[in-house]
Each structure stands twice: as C-alpha cells, then as structure tokens.
C-alpha cells in the first residue's frame, strides 16, 4: 500500500482541502497522514502536529516578516518570506512515506533548506499551489495596482 504524507501549515487553511484529500485517500485504501505546524483539528494517529518549539519559531518568523514587509504596498497583497522553518526530514512518517504532498508550507513551517533536505530523501514530491508563493518566492497573490 502506498504511503502519502501531506505537509500543511494548518489543516484548516486552504479551505480545509488537506483533511478532505486525506480522507479521500483513506477511503481509496491509500495510507495517508498529515504533518501540520499548527494543531487545528482533532488529533488522531494520522495527524501529526510539530509541537511547541516549531510554533515558537513560526511566531518569530511572523515578527521578522512583519518587520521586512512594513514598507510594502498593502494593495499589492501579502508576502511570506520563508526564513526560518523546521527540519521535518527525520520524522518517521516522512521517512516511511512513499510520496510527500506539499500544500501550504509557508509562514514559518518550512524554508528552502528544509525543502532541500526533503528533496534529498529521493521521494516523489507533489506540490499543490494553493497560492503563488511557491512560484514568486514571497507574494500570495498577484494584484495589478493602477
């Protein structure tokens, strides 16, 4: 049986897509689990939350991002710079997974070094673009301002 792990900042974000997809996988006899930075839905053995320290790192990153974006034109949209992040490459569910499924991994969850460590595990990675941060590097949405 294939094992899939979803990485998502919060299971409630992105319209709750991750739990829905996770449940659809389970109904299709695919071993699915979720690794989330923030605890937002009921715990079960298939939903792993990173805990207190990574959340503190994310809060620190939020403060850094607020400082860095203080002069940004607010009409141009939101920005998330992937600065700190948490190394999740050694978590047993990641190691045992056959497929890593990225959803919203911004806002202190993962940074580029963390993504590199996951890529070096030589597992297939699926990246869902719930926003365009992953393409642009920081901005959530592209707005045209007159």
PDB file of C-alpha atoms in Angstrom:
ATOM      1  CA  UNK A   1       0.000   0.000   0.000  1.00  0.00           C
ATOM      2  CA  UNK A   2       1.322   3.445  -0.916  1.00  0.00           C
ATOM      3  CA  UNK A   3       2.007   5.846   1.973  1.00  0.00           C
ATOM      4  CA  UNK A   4       1.333   9.551   1.475  1.00  0.00           C
ATOM      5  CA  UNK A   5       2.146  12.361   3.881  1.00  0.00           C
ATOM      6  CA  UNK A   6       0.603  15.806   3.481  1.00  0.00           C
ATOM      7  CA  UNK A   7       2.567  18.800   4.768  1.00  0.00           C
ATOM      8  CA  UNK A   8       0.326  21.733   5.643  1.00  0.00           C
ATOM      9  CA  UNK A   9       0.846  24.765   7.891  1.00  0.00           C
ATOM     10  CA  UNK A  10      -2.637  24.380   9.360  1.00  0.00           C
ATOM     11  CA  UNK A  11      -5.173  21.725   8.472  1.00  0.00           C
ATOM     12  CA  UNK A  12      -7.923  24.354   8.373  1.00  0.00           C
ATOM     13  CA  UNK A  13      -6.213  26.654   5.885  1.00  0.00           C
ATOM     14  CA  UNK A  14      -6.674  26.456   2.112  1.00  0.00           C
ATOM     15  CA  UNK A  15     -10.373  25.823   2.607  1.00  0.00           C
ATOM     16  CA  UNK A  16      -9.784  22.634   4.570  1.00  0.00           C
ATOM     17  CA  UNK A  17      -8.576  20.876   1.421  1.00  0.00           C
ATOM     18  CA  UNK A  18      -5.953  18.763   3.189  1.00  0.00           C
ATOM     19  CA  UNK A  19      -8.308  16.860   5.532  1.00  0.00           C
ATOM     20  CA  UNK A  20     -10.715  16.299   2.637  1.00  0.00           C
ATOM     21  CA  UNK A  21      -7.972  14.942   0.396  1.00  0.00           C
ATOM     22  CA  UNK A  22      -6.551  12.904   3.291  1.00  0.00           C
ATOM     23  CA  UNK A  23      -9.968  11.303   3.905  1.00  0.00           C
ATOM     24  CA  UNK A  24     -10.429  10.638   0.190  1.00  0.00           C
ATOM     25  CA  UNK A  25      -7.077   8.860   0.126  1.00  0.00           C
ATOM     26  CA  UNK A  26      -8.021   6.773   3.157  1.00  0.00           C
ATOM     27  CA  UNK A  27     -11.333   5.807   1.504  1.00  0.00           C
ATOM     28  CA  UNK A  28      -9.325   4.713  -1.546  1.00  0.00           C
ATOM     29  CA  UNK A  29      -7.122   2.438   0.598  1.00  0.00           C
ATOM     30  CA  UNK A  30      -4.131   4.788   0.436  1.00  0.00           C
ATOM     31  CA  UNK A  31      -2.231   5.106   3.719  1.00  0.00           C
ATOM     32  CA  UNK A  32      -2.426   8.850   4.313  1.00  0.00           C
ATOM     33  CA  UNK A  33      -1.231  11.068   7.148  1.00  0.00           C
ATOM     34  CA  UNK A  34      -0.918  14.818   7.752  1.00  0.00           C
ATOM     35  CA  UNK A  35       2.035  16.690   9.231  1.00  0.00           C
ATOM     36  CA  UNK A  36       0.922  20.127  10.391  1.00  0.00           C
ATOM     37  CA  UNK A  37       2.654  23.022  12.116  1.00  0.00           C
ATOM     38  CA  UNK A  38      -0.492  24.140  13.905  1.00  0.00           C
ATOM     39  CA  UNK A  39      -2.954  21.944  15.729  1.00  0.00           C
ATOM     40  CA  UNK A  40      -6.322  22.812  14.293  1.00  0.00           C
ATOM     41  CA  UNK A  41      -8.421  19.662  14.028  1.00  0.00           C
ATOM     42  CA  UNK A  42      -8.959  16.720  16.333  1.00  0.00           C
ATOM     43  CA  UNK A  43      -5.964  14.530  16.888  1.00  0.00           C
ATOM     44  CA  UNK A  44      -5.762  11.002  15.659  1.00  0.00           C
ATOM     45  CA  UNK A  45      -2.823   8.772  14.844  1.00  0.00           C
ATOM     46  CA  UNK A  46      -2.766  10.024  11.242  1.00  0.00           C
ATOM     47  CA  UNK A  47      -2.475  13.738  12.097  1.00  0.00           C
ATOM     48  CA  UNK A  48       0.897  14.799  13.456  1.00  0.00           C
ATOM     49  CA  UNK A  49       1.476  18.274  14.904  1.00  0.00           C
ATOM     50  CA  UNK A  50       5.007  19.582  15.231  1.00  0.00           C
ATOM     51  CA  UNK A  51       4.590  20.880  18.748  1.00  0.00           C
ATOM     52  CA  UNK A  52       5.548  23.898  20.765  1.00  0.00           C
ATOM     53  CA  UNK A  53       9.090  24.754  19.604  1.00  0.00           C
ATOM     54  CA  UNK A  54       8.319  24.856  15.858  1.00  0.00           C
ATOM     55  CA  UNK A  55       5.283  27.053  16.632  1.00  0.00           C
ATOM     56  CA  UNK A  56       7.567  29.420  18.552  1.00  0.00           C
ATOM     57  CA  UNK A  57       9.909  29.514  15.538  1.00  0.00           C
ATOM     58  CA  UNK A  58       6.906  30.332  13.328  1.00  0.00           C
ATOM     59  CA  UNK A  59       5.867  33.173  15.653  1.00  0.00           C
ATOM     60  CA  UNK A  60       9.388  34.571  15.492  1.00  0.00           C
ATOM     61  CA  UNK A  61       9.291  34.315  11.711  1.00  0.00           C
ATOM     62  CA  UNK A  62       5.973  36.185  11.688  1.00  0.00           C
ATOM     63  CA  UNK A  63       7.621  39.055  13.588  1.00  0.00           C
ATOM     64  CA  UNK A  64      10.565  39.084  11.196  1.00  0.00           C
ATOM     65  CA  UNK A  65       8.220  39.052   8.193  1.00  0.00           C
ATOM     66  CA  UNK A  66       6.164  41.892   9.653  1.00  0.00           C
ATOM     67  CA  UNK A  67       9.352  43.931  10.003  1.00  0.00           C
ATOM     68  CA  UNK A  68      10.576  43.094   6.489  1.00  0.00           C
ATOM     69  CA  UNK A  69       7.248  43.905   4.859  1.00  0.00           C
ATOM     70  CA  UNK A  70       6.425  47.019   6.894  1.00  0.00           C
ATOM     71  CA  UNK A  71       7.049  49.314   3.897  1.00  0.00           C
ATOM     72  CA  UNK A  72       5.346  47.103   1.295  1.00  0.00           C
ATOM     73  CA  UNK A  73       2.432  48.499  -0.639  1.00  0.00           C
ATOM     74  CA  UNK A  74      -0.507  46.775   1.100  1.00  0.00           C
ATOM     75  CA  UNK A  75      -2.600  46.996  -2.099  1.00  0.00           C
ATOM     76  CA  UNK A  76      -0.111  44.664  -3.782  1.00  0.00           C
ATOM     77  CA  UNK A  77      -1.085  41.790  -1.489  1.00  0.00           C
ATOM     78  CA  UNK A  78       0.501  39.681   1.247  1.00  0.00           C
ATOM     79  CA  UNK A  79       4.050  38.340   1.385  1.00  0.00           C
ATOM     80  CA  UNK A  80       5.530  35.324   3.176  1.00  0.00           C
ATOM     81  CA  UNK A  81       9.292  35.039   3.188  1.00  0.00           C
ATOM     82  CA  UNK A  82      10.482  31.527   4.048  1.00  0.00           C
ATOM     83  CA  UNK A  83      13.216  32.400   6.516  1.00  0.00           C
ATOM     84  CA  UNK A  84      13.354  30.018   9.479  1.00  0.00           C
ATOM     85  CA  UNK A  85      11.284  26.863   9.175  1.00  0.00           C
ATOM     86  CA  UNK A  86      11.613  23.454  10.807  1.00  0.00           C
ATOM     87  CA  UNK A  87      13.553  20.430   9.602  1.00  0.00           C
ATOM     88  CA  UNK A  88      10.982  17.645   9.273  1.00  0.00           C
ATOM     89  CA  UNK A  89      13.097  15.277   7.163  1.00  0.00           C
ATOM     90  CA  UNK A  90      13.795  12.937  10.100  1.00  0.00           C
ATOM     91  CA  UNK A  91      10.202  12.476  11.260  1.00  0.00           C
ATOM     92  CA  UNK A  92       9.312   8.790  10.973  1.00  0.00           C
ATOM     93  CA  UNK A  93       6.163   9.415   8.907  1.00  0.00           C
ATOM     94  CA  UNK A  94       8.255  11.383   6.379  1.00  0.00           C
ATOM     95  CA  UNK A  95      10.905   8.668   6.252  1.00  0.00           C
ATOM     96  CA  UNK A  96       8.344   5.899   5.744  1.00  0.00           C
ATOM     97  CA  UNK A  97       6.259   7.828   3.179  1.00  0.00           C
ATOM     98  CA  UNK A  98       6.301   6.883  -0.490  1.00  0.00           C
ATOM     99  CA  UNK A  99       5.052  10.331  -1.549  1.00  0.00           C
ATOM    100  CA  UNK A 100       5.366  13.753   0.071  1.00  0.00           C
ATOM    101  CA  UNK A 101       2.487  16.097  -0.686  1.00  0.00           C
ATOM    102  CA  UNK A 102       3.215  19.822  -0.107  1.00  0.00           C
ATOM    103  CA  UNK A 103       0.282  22.121   0.449  1.00  0.00           C
ATOM    104  CA  UNK A 104       0.686  25.462   2.267  1.00  0.00           C
ATOM    105  CA  UNK A 105       4.158  25.270   3.824  1.00  0.00           C
ATOM    106  CA  UNK A 106       4.816  28.994   4.330  1.00  0.00           C
ATOM    107  CA  UNK A 107       4.552  31.143   7.466  1.00  0.00           C
ATOM    108  CA  UNK A 108       7.314  29.515   9.466  1.00  0.00           C
ATOM    109  CA  UNK A 109       6.660  25.882   8.570  1.00  0.00           C
ATOM    110  CA  UNK A 110       9.415  25.118   6.016  1.00  0.00           C
ATOM    111  CA  UNK A 111      12.181  27.118   4.368  1.00  0.00           C
ATOM    112  CA  UNK A 112      14.354  26.398   1.319  1.00  0.00           C
ATOM    113  CA  UNK A 113      16.931  24.415   3.322  1.00  0.00           C
ATOM    114  CA  UNK A 114      14.117  22.240   4.698  1.00  0.00           C
ATOM    115  CA  UNK A 115      12.775  21.677   1.173  1.00  0.00           C
ATOM    116  CA  UNK A 116      16.264  20.704   0.011  1.00  0.00           C
ATOM    117  CA  UNK A 117      16.569  18.129   2.819  1.00  0.00           C
ATOM    118  CA  UNK A 118      13.200  16.653   1.854  1.00  0.00           C
ATOM    119  CA  UNK A 119      14.185  16.548  -1.829  1.00  0.00           C
ATOM    120  CA  UNK A 120      17.386  14.677  -0.900  1.00  0.00           C
ATOM    121  CA  UNK A 121      15.252  11.852   0.523  1.00  0.00           C
ATOM    122  CA  UNK A 122      14.669  10.928  -3.155  1.00  0.00           C
ATOM    123  CA  UNK A 123      10.932  10.507  -2.737  1.00  0.00           C
ATOM    124  CA  UNK A 124       8.363  11.790  -5.205  1.00  0.00           C
ATOM    125  CA  UNK A 125       7.037  15.186  -4.161  1.00  0.00           C
ATOM    126  CA  UNK A 126       3.731  16.691  -5.238  1.00  0.00           C
ATOM    127  CA  UNK A 127       3.406  20.426  -4.764  1.00  0.00           C
ATOM    128  CA  UNK A 128      -0.108  21.916  -4.736  1.00  0.00           C
ATOM    129  CA  UNK A 129      -0.221  25.654  -5.332  1.00  0.00           C
ATOM    130  CA  UNK A 130      -2.931  26.952  -3.009  1.00  0.00           C
ATOM    131  CA  UNK A 131      -1.307  30.334  -3.555  1.00  0.00           C
ATOM    132  CA  UNK A 132       1.506  31.522  -5.791  1.00  0.00           C
ATOM    133  CA  UNK A 133       4.193  31.968  -3.099  1.00  0.00           C
ATOM    134  CA  UNK A 134       5.993  28.907  -4.380  1.00  0.00           C
ATOM    135  CA  UNK A 135       6.296  30.443  -7.831  1.00  0.00           C
ATOM    136  CA  UNK A 136       7.007  34.053  -6.909  1.00  0.00           C
ATOM    137  CA  UNK A 137       9.085  33.422  -3.787  1.00  0.00           C
ATOM    138  CA  UNK A 138       7.029  35.570  -1.417  1.00  0.00           C
ATOM    139  CA  UNK A 139       3.755  37.076  -2.635  1.00  0.00           C
ATOM    140  CA  UNK A 140       0.475  35.242  -2.046  1.00  0.00           C
ATOM    141  CA  UNK A 141      -1.462  36.770  -4.942  1.00  0.00           C
ATOM    142  CA  UNK A 142      -0.597  38.949  -7.882  1.00  0.00           C
ATOM    143  CA  UNK A 143      -2.545  42.187  -7.964  1.00  0.00           C
ATOM    144  CA  UNK A 144      -2.308  44.912 -10.548  1.00  0.00           C
ATOM    145  CA  UNK A 145      -2.355  48.337  -8.960  1.00  0.00           C
ATOM    146  CA  UNK A 146      -3.192  51.388 -11.074  1.00  0.00           C
TER     147      UNK A 146
END
